[in-house]
Coordinates of C-alpha atoms in Angstrom, one line a residue:
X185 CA -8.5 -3.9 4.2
X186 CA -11.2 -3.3 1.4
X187 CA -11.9 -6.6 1.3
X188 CA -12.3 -6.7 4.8
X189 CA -14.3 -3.7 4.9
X190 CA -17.0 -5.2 2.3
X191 CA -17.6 -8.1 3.4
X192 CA -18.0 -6.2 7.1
X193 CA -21.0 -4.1 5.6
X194 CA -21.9 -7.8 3.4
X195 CA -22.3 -9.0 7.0
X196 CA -24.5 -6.4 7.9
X197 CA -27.6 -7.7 5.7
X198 CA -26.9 -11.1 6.9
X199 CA -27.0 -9.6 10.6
X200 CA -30.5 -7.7 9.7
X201 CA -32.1 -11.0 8.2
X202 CA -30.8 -13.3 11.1
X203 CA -31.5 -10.5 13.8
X204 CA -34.8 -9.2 12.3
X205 CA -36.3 -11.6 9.8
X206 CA -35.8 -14.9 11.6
X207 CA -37.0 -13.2 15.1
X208 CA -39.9 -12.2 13.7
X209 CA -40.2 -15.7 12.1
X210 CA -40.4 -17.2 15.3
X211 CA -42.5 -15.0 17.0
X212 CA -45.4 -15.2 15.2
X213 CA -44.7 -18.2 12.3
X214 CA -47.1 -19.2 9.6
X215 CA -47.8 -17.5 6.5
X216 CA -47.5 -13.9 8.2
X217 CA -43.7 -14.7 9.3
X218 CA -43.0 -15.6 5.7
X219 CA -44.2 -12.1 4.6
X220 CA -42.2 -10.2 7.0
X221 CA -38.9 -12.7 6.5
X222 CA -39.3 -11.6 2.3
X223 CA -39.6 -8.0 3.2
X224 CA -36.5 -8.3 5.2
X225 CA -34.7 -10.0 3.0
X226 CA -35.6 -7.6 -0.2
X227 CA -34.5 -4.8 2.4
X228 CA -31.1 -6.3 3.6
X229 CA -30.6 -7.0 -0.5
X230 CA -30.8 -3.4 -1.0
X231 CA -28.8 -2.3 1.6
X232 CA -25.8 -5.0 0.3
X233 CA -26.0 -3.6 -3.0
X234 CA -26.1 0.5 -1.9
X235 CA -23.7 -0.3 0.4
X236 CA -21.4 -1.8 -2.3
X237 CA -21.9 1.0 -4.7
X238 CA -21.4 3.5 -1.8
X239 CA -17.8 2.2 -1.5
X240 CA -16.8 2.3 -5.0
X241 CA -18.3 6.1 -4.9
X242 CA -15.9 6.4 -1.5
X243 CA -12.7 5.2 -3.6
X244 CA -13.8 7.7 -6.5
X245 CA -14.5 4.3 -9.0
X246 CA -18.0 5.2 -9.8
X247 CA -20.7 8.3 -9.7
X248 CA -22.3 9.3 -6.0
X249 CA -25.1 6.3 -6.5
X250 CA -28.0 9.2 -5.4
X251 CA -30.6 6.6 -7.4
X252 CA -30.1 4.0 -5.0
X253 CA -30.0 6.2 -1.6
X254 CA -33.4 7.3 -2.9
X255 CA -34.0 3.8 -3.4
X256 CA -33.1 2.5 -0.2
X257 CA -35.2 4.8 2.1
X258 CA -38.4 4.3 -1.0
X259 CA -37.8 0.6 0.0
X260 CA -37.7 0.8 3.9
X261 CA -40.5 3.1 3.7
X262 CA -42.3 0.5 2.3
X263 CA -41.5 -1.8 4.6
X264 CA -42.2 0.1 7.6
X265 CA -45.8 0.8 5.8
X266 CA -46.2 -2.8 5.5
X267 CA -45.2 -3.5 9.6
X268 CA -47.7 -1.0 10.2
X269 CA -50.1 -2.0 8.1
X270 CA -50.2 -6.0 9.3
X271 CA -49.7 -4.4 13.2
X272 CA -52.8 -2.5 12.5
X273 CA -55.2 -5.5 10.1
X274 CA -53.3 -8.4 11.3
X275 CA -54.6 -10.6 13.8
X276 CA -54.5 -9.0 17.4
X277 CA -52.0 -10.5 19.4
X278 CA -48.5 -9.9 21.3
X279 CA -46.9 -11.7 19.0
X280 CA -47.6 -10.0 15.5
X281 CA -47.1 -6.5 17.7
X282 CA -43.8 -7.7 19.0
X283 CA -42.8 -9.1 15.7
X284 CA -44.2 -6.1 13.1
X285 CA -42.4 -3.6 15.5
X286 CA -39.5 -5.2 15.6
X287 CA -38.8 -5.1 11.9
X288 CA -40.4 -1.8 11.7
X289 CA -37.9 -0.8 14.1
X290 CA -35.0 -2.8 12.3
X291 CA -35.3 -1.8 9.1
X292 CA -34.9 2.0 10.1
X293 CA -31.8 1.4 12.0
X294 CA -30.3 -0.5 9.2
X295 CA -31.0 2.0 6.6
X296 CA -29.7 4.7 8.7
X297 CA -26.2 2.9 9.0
X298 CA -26.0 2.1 5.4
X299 CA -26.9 5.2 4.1
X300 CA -24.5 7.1 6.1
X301 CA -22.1 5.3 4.1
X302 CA -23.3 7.1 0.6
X303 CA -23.7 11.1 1.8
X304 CA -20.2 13.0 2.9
X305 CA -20.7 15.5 5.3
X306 CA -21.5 15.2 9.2
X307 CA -24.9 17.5 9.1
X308 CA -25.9 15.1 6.3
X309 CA -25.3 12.1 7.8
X310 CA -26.7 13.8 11.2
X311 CA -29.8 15.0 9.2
X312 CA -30.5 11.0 7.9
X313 CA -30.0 9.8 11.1
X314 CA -32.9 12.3 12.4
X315 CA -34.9 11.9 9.8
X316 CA -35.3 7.9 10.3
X317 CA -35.6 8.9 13.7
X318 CA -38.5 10.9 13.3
X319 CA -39.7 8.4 10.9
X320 CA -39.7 5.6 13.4
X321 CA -41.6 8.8 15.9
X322 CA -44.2 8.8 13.0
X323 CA -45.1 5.5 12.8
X324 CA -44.5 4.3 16.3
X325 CA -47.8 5.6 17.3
X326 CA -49.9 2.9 15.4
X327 CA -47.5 0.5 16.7
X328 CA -47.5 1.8 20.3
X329 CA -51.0 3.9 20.5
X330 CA -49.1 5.9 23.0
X331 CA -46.5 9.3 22.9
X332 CA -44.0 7.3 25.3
X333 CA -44.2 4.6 23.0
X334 CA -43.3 6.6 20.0
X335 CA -40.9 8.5 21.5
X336 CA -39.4 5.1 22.8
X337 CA -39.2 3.6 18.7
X338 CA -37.6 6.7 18.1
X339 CA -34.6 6.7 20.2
X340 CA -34.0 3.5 19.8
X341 CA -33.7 4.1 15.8
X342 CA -31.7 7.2 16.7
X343 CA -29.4 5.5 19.1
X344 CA -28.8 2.2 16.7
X345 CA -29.2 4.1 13.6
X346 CA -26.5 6.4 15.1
X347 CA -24.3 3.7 16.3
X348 CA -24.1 2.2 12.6
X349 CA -24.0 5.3 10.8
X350 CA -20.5 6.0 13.2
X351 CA -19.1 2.8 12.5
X352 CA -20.1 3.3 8.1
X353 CA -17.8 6.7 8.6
X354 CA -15.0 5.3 10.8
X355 CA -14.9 2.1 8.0
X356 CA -14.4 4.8 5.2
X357 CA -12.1 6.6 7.0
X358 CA -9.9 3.9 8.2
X359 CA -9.9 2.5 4.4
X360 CA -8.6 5.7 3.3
X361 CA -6.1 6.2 5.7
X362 CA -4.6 2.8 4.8
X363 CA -4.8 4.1 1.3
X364 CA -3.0 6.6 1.7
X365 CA -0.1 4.8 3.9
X366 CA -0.1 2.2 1.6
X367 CA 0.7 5.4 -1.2
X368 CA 3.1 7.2 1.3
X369 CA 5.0 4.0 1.1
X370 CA 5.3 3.6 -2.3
X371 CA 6.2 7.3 -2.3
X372 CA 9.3 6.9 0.5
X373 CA 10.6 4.3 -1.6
X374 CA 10.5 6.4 -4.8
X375 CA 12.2 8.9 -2.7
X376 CA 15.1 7.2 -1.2
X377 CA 15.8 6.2 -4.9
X378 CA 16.1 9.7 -5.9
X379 CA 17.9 10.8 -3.3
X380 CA 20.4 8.1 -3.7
X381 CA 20.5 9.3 -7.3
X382 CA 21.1 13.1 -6.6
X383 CA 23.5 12.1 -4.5
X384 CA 25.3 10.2 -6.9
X385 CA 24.9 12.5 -9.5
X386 CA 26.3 15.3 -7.0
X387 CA 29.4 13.4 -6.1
X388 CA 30.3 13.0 -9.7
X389 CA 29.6 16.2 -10.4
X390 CA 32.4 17.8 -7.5
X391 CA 34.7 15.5 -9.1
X392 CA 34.6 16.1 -12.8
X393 CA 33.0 19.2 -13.0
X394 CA 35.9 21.7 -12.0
X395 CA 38.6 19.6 -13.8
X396 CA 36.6 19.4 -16.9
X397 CA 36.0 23.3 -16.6
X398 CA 40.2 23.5 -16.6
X399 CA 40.7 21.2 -19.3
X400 CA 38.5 23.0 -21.3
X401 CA 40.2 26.2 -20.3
X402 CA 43.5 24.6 -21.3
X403 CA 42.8 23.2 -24.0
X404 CA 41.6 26.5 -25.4
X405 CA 45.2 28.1 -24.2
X406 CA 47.1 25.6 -25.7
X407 CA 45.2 26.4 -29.1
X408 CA 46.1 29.6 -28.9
X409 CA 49.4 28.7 -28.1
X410 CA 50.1 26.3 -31.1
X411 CA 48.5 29.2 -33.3
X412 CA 51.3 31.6 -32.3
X413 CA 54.1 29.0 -32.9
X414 CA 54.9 28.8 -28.8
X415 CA 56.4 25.5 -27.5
X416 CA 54.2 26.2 -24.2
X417 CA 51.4 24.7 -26.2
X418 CA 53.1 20.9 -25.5
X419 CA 53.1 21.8 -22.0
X420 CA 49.7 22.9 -21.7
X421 CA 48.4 19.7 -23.4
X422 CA 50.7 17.6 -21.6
X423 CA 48.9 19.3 -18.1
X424 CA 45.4 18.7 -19.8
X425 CA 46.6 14.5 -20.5
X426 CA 47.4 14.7 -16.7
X427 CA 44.2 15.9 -15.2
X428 CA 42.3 14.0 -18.0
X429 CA 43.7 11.0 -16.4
X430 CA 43.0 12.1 -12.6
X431 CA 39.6 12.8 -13.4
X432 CA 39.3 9.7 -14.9
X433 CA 40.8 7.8 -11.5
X434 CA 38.8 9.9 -9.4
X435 CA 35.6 8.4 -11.4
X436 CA 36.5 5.1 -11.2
X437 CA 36.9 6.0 -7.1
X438 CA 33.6 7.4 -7.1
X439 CA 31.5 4.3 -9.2
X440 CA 33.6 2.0 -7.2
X441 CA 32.3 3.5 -4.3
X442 CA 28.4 3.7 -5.0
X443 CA 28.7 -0.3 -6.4
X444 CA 30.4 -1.3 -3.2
X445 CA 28.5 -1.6 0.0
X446 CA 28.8 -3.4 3.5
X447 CA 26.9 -6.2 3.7
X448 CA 26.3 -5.9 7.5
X449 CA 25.4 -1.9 6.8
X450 CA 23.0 -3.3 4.0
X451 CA 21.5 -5.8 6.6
X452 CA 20.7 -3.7 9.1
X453 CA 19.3 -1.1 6.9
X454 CA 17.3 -3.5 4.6
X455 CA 15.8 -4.4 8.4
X456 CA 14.9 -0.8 9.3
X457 CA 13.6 0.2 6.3
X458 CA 11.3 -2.7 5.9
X459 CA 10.0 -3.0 9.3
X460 CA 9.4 1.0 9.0
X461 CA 7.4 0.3 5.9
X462 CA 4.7 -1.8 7.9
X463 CA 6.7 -5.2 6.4
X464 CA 7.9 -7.7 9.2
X465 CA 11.4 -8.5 8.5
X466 CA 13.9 -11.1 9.8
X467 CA 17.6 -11.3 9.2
X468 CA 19.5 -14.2 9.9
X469 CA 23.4 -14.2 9.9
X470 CA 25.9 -12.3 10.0
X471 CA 28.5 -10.8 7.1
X472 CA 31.8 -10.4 9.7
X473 CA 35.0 -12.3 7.9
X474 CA 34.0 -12.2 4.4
X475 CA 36.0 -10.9 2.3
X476 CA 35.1 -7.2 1.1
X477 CA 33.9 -8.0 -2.9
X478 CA 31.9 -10.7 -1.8
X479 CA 29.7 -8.4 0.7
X480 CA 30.0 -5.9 -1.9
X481 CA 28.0 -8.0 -4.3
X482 CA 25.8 -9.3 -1.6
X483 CA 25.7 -6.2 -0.2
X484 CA 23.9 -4.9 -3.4
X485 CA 21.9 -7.9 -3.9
X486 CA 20.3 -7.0 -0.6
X487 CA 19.5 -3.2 -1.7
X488 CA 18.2 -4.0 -5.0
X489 CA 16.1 -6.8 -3.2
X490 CA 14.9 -4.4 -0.8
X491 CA 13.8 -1.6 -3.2
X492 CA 12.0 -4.0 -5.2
X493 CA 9.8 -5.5 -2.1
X494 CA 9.3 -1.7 -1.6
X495 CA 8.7 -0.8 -4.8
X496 CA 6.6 -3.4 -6.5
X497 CA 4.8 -6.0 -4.0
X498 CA 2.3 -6.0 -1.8
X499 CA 4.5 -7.8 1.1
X500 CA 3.9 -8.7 4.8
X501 CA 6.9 -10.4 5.7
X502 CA 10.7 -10.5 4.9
X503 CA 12.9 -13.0 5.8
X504 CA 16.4 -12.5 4.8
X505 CA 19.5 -14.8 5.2
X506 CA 22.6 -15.4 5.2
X507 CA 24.6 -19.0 5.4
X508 CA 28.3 -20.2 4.7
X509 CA 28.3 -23.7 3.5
X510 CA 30.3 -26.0 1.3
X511 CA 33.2 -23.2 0.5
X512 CA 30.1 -20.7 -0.6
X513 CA 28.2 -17.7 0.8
X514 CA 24.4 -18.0 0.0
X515 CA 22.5 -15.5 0.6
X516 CA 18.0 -15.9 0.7
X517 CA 15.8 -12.9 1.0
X518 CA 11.9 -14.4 0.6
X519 CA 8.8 -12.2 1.3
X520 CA 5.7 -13.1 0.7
X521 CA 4.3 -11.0 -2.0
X522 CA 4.7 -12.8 -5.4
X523 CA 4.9 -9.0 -7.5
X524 CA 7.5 -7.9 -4.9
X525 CA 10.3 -10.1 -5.7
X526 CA 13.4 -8.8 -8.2
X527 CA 11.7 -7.9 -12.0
X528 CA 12.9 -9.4 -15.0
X529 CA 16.1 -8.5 -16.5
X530 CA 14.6 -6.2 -18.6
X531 CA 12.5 -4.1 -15.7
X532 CA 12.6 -1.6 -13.7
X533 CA 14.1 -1.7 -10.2
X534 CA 15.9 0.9 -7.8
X535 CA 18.8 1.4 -9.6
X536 CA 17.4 2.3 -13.1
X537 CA 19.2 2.0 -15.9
X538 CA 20.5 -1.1 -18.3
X539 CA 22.2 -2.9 -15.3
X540 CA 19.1 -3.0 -13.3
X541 CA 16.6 -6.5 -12.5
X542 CA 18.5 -9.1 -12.3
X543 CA 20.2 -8.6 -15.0
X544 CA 22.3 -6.1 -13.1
X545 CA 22.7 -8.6 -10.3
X546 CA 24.1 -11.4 -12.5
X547 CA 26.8 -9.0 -13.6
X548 CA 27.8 -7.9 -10.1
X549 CA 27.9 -11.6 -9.2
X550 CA 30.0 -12.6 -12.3
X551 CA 32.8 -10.9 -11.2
X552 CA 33.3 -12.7 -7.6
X553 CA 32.0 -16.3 -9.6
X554 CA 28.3 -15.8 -8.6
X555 CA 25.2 -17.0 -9.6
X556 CA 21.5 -15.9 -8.8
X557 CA 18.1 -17.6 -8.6
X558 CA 15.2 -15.7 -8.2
X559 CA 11.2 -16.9 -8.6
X560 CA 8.3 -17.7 -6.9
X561 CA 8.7 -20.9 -4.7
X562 CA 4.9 -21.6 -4.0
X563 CA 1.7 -20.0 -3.5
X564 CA 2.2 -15.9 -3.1
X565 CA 6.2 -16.7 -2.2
X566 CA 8.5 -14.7 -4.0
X567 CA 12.7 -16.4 -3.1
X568 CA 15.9 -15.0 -4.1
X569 CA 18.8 -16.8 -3.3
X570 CA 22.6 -15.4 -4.3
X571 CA 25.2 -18.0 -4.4
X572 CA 28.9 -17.1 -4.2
X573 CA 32.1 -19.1 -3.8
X574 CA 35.1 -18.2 -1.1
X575 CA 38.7 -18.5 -2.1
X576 CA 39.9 -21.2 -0.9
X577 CA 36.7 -22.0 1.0
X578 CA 37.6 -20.3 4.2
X579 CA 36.1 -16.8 5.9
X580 CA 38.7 -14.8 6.9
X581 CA 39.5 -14.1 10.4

């Protein structure tokens, strides 16, 4: 969108020469044509580089460029001197007035636009946009010798000057907004991986944290207990051995349960949070009769997958698969943003920790017989693909 957005305002000078220079070119021709096509130009240069600068300033990557604002109206007030100035000692013809008013007129209107793009606030922008205006009412009357005609110059600059000056805002504004999506996005994603990890860290928290609190409650009775000689103190232990051991299941219940995931549920929601995202997404397949560890470590291949094309690319599209061939599930998820593809072993992805990347993956495909390629397959295309065998090469019914 920024790239878009430059080159939009690039066009702009290359609109002013081609709409104002060249005109005037072949109104009058000659020598006098090529002197109002290189004040043009030198203009429209200008008006490229402040509007360039004005951007950066707009994305907060350089200093308000004041110098060149200044700089732009010192150089189209030079220019419009110069119209006015070959309109009034130039040869006397149609031609040379049409020509010299035109860029007179041009010039005004262009530097209006642009410069709208380097002040902030509406009266600001409202107050350039006048004050070319009454510029163009200023010198109209050597080009038009008449009130009407001045007055006529000077709506026209206010009306176009306007018109650009509206469309300079609305660019910024739009560039900013997608800014700001494109940071809300990144944000969500961050989010959901919190919240996932809150809730995790809740759910282990019911389950250990009130039979921890009576082991250690125990434990300090039994001590007690053995201190005064009482065989109670066996019992007591014995009790703490017992809940040790349930806490322990209840655990293992709880990990097996945050590892484990339907790959049809994973699917569906890899879909809606992708296409929510702004990313197109396309899932093909369809997880029903295989058998529950194999969507389980599909079924995280596709969340990890998913966070990661949230997380760290710069994705448009999604496509992800899912095939049953040869005795094997393979399952593809391809997008095509090259940095949004699974990280390294070694980095950072949704889950966190040391069994995150892929890494993590290869482990949770290791225990079903797995395996797991992941890299860029051509230009910008990031492809995962996740391999697994079935027992005895058959999808249950």
């Amino acid at each position: 969108m920024e790239t878009y957005t430059r080159w939009s305002f690039h066009f702009f000078a290359v609109a002013e020469i081609a709409g104002i220079g060249l005109a005037a070119w072949g109104q009058v021709g000659g020598g006098l044509a090529a002197w109002l096509l290189l004040l043009v130009c030198a203009h429209a240069v200008v008006c490229a580089v402040t509007a360039s600068r004005a951007l950066d300033w707009t994305r907060g990557r350089r200093e308000q460029p004041v110098a060149l604002l200044w700089g732009l109206g010192a150089v189209t007030l030079a220019v419009t001197v110069a119209a006015i100035a070959i309109a009034e000692r130039g040869p006397d013809s149609d031609d040379v007035q049409g020509a010299t008013g035109t860029v007179f007129a041009g010039v005004l209107v262009f530097a209006a636009g642009i410069g709208a793009l380097g002040v902030r606030r509406r009266r600001r922008i409202f107050a350039l946009v006048s004050g070319y205006a009454a510029g163009a009412v200023a010198g109209g009357f050597p080009l038009g010798g008449s009130v009407r005609g001045a007055l006529f110059v000077g709506v026209g600059v206010l009306v176009g000057g306007g018109f650009l000056a509206f469309t300079s805002v609305f660019s910024v504004w739009l560039l900013d907004v997608v800014y700001e999506l494109d940071a809300g996005r990144e944000t969500r994603a961050r989010l959901a991986v919190a919240e996932e990890r809150l809730r995790f860290g809740r759910d282990l928290h019911d389950v250990i944290g009130r039979n921890l609190a009576v082991i250690a409650l125990k434990s300090e009775l039994a001590v007690r207990l053995a201190r005064r000689g009482r065989e109670e103190a066996v019992d007591q232990m014995t009790e703490v051995q017992r809940i040790a051991q349930e806490s322990q299941r209840e655990v293992r219940d709880v990990v097996r349960g945050y590892r484990e995931a339907d790959l049809d549920v994973e699917l569906a929601g890899a879909q809606g949070v992708l296409t929510a995202a702004g990313i197109r997404c396309e899932v093909t397949g369809e997880a029903a009769g295989l058998p529950a560890e194999v969507q389980s470590a599909l079924g995280w291949v596709v969340r990890e997958a998913t966070t990661n094309v949230l997380r760290h690319g710069d994705a448009e599209r999604c496509v992800v698969a899912v095939r049953v061939a040869e005795g094997r599930v393979v399952l593809t998820v391809e997008n095509d943003g090259v940095s949004g593809g699974v990280v390294g072993a070694s980095g950072a992805s949704g889950s966190g920790g040391s069994g995150s990347g892929l890494a993590g993956l290869r482990e949770r495909l290791a225990a079903v017989d797995g395996a797991l390629e992941a890299g860029p397959v051509r230009d910008g295309v990031f492809r995962l693909v996740a391999k697994v065998p079935l027992v005895g090469g058959e999808v249950i019914a």
